[in-house]
PDB file of C-alpha atoms in Angstrom:
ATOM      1  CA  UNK N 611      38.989  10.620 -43.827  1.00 43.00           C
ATOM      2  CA  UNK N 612      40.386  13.787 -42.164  1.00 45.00           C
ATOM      3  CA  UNK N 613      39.721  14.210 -38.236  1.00 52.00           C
ATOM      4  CA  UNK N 614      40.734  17.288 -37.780  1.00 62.00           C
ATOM      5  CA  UNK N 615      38.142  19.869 -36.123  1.00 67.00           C
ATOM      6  CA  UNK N 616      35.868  21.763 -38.460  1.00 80.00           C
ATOM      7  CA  UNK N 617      34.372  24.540 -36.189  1.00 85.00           C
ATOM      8  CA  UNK N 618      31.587  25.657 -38.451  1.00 88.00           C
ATOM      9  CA  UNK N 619      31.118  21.855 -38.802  1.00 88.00           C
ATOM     10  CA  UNK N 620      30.829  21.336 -34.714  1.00 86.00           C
ATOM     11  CA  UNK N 621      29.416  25.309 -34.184  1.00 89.00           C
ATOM     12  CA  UNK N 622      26.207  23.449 -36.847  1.00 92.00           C
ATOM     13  CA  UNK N 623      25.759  20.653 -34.547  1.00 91.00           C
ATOM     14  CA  UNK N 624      26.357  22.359 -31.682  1.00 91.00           C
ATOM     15  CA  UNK N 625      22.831  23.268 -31.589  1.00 95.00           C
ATOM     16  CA  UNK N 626      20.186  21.058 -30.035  1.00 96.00           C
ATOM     17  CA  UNK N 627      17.709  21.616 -32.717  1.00 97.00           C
ATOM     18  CA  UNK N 628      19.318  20.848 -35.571  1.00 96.00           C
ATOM     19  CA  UNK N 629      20.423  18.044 -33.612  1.00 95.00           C
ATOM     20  CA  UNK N 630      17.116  16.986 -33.645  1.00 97.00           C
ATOM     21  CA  UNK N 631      16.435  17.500 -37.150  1.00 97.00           C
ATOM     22  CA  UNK N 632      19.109  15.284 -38.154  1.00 97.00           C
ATOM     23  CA  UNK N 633      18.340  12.706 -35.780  1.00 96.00           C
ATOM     24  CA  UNK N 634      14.424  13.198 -37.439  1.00 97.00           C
ATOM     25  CA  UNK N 635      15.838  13.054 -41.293  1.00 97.00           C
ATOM     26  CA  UNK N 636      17.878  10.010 -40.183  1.00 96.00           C
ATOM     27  CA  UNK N 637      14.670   7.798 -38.124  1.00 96.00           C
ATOM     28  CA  UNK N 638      12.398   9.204 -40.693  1.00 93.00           C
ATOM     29  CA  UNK N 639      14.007  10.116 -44.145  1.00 93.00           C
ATOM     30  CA  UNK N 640      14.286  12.599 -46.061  1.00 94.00           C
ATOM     31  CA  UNK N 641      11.728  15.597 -45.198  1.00 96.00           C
ATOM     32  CA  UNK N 642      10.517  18.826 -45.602  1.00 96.00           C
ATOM     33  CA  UNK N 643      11.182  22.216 -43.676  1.00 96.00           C
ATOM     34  CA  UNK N 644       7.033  21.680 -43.054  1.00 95.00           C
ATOM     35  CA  UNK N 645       7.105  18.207 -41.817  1.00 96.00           C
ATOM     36  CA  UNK N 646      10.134  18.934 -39.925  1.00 96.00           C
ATOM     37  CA  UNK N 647       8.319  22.127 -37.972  1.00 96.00           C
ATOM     38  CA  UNK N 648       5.340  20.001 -37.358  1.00 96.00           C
ATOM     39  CA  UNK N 649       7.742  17.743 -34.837  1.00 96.00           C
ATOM     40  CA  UNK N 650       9.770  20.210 -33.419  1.00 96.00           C
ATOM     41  CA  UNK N 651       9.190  23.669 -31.227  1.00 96.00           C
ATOM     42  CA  UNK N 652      10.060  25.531 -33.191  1.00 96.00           C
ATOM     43  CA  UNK N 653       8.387  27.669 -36.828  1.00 95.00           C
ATOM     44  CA  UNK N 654       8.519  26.490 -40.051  1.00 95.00           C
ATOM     45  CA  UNK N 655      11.067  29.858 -40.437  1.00 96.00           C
ATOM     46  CA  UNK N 656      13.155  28.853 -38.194  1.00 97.00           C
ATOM     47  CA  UNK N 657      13.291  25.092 -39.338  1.00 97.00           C
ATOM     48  CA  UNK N 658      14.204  26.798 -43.042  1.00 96.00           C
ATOM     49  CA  UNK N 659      17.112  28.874 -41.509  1.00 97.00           C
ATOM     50  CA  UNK N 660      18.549  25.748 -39.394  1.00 97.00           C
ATOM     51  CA  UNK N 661      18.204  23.640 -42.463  1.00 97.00           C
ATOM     52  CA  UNK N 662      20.298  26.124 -44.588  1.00 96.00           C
ATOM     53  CA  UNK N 663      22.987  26.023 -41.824  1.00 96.00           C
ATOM     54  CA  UNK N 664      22.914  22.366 -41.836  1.00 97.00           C
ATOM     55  CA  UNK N 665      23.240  22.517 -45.510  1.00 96.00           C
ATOM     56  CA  UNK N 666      26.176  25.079 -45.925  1.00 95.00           C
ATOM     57  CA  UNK N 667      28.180  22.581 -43.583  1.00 94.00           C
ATOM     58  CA  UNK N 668      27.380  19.771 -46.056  1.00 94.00           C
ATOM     59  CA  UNK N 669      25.398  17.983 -43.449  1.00 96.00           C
ATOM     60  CA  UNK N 670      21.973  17.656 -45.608  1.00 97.00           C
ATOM     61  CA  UNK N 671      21.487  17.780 -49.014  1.00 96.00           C
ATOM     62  CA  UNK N 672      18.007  19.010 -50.596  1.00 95.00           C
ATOM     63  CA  UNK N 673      16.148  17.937 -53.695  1.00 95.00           C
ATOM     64  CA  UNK N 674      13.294  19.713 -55.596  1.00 94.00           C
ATOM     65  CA  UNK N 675       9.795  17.096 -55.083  1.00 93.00           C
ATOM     66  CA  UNK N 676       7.508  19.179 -56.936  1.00 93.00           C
ATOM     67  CA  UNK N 677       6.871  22.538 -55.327  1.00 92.00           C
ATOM     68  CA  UNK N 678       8.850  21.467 -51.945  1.00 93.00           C
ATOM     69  CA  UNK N 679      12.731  20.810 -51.273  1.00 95.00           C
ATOM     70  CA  UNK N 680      13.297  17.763 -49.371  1.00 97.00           C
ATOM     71  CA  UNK N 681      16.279  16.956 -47.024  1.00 97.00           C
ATOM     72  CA  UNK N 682      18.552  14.243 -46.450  1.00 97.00           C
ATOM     73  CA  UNK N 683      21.348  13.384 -44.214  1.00 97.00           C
ATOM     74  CA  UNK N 684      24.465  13.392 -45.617  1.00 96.00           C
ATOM     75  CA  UNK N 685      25.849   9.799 -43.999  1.00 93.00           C
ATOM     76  CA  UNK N 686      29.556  10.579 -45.331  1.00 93.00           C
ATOM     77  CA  UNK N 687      29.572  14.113 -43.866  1.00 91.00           C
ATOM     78  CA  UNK N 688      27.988  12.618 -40.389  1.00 91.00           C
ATOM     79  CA  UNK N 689      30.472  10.031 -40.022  1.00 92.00           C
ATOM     80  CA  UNK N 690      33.273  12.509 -40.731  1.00 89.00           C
ATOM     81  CA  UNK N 691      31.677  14.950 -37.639  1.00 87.00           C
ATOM     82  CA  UNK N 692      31.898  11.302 -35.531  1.00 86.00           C
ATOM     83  CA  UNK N 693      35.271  10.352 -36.132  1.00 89.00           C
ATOM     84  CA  UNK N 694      36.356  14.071 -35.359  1.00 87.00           C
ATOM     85  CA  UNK N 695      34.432  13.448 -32.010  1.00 85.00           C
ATOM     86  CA  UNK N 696      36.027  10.951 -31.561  1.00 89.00           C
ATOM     87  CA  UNK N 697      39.318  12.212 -32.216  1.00 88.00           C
ATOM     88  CA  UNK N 698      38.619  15.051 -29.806  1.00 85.00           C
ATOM     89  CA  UNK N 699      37.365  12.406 -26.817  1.00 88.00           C
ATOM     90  CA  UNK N 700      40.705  10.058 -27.595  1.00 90.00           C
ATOM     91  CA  UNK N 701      43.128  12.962 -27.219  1.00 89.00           C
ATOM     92  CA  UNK N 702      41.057  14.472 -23.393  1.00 91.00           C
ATOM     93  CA  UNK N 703      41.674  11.032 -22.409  1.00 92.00           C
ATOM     94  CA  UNK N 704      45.218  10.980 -22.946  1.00 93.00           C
ATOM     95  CA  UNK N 705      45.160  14.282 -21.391  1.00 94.00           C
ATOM     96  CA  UNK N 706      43.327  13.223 -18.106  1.00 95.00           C
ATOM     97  CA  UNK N 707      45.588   9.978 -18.146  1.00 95.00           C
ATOM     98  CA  UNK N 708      48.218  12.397 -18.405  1.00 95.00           C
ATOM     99  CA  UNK N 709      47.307  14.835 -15.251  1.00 95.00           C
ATOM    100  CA  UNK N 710      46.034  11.506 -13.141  1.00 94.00           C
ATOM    101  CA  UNK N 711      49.709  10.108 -13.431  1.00 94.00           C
ATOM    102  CA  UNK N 712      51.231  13.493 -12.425  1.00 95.00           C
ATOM    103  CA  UNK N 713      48.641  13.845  -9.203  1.00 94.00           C
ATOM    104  CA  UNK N 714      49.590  10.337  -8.409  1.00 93.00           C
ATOM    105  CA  UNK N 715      53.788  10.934  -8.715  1.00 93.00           C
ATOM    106  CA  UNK N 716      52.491  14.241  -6.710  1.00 93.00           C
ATOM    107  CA  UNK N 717      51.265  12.007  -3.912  1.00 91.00           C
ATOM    108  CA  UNK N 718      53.379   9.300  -3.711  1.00 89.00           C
ATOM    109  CA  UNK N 719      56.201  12.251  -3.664  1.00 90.00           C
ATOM    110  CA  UNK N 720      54.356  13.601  -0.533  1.00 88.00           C
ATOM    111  CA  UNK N 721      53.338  10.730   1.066  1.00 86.00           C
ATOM    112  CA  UNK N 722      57.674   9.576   1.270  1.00 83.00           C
ATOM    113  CA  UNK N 723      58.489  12.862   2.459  1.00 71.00           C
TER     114      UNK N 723
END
């Protein structure tokens, strides 16, 4: 599994509604654009043209149920999207562990002179 940053990955998440949608697909299962706009604030339009973002990112999946599509989570695609969170949060730790040592030799440096 790759970690390294996919920004039309992270620019798809980025968004707080289709944050919500996946969170819905994953509590709920798979769903429609319609059942989807009936729990969120936003149109039925606008839950179609999120879920078609989600999708080109690979982050749902739809299938034909007889005259509707219905969405899933993709669970391999999610974890991939956590792991390169991850990633990202291990290597701003090392950085901040980095800068605290160098404010600390910074001190100690002025508190001998």
């Amino acid at each position: 599994m790759t970690t390294a940053v996919d920004d039309a990955l992270w620019s798809a998440i980025g968004d707080p509604i289709r944050r919500s949608m996946i969170d819905l697909l994953l509590a709920g299962g798979p769903g429609t654009a319609t059942s989807l706009s009936e729990r969120l604030p936003v149109t039925r339009q606008a839950v179609s043209k999120h879920l078609a973002v989600l999708d080109r990112v690979g982050l749902i999946h739809s299938a034909p149920v007889g005259r509707e599509r219905h969405f899933r989570v993709d669970e391999a695609q999610l974890a991939r999207a956590v792991a390169q969170l991850a990633a990202v949060g291990d290597a701003w730790d090392a950085r901040l562990r980095r800068i605290k040592r160098i404010a600390e030799t910074i001190e100690r440096h002025r508190t001998d002179n």
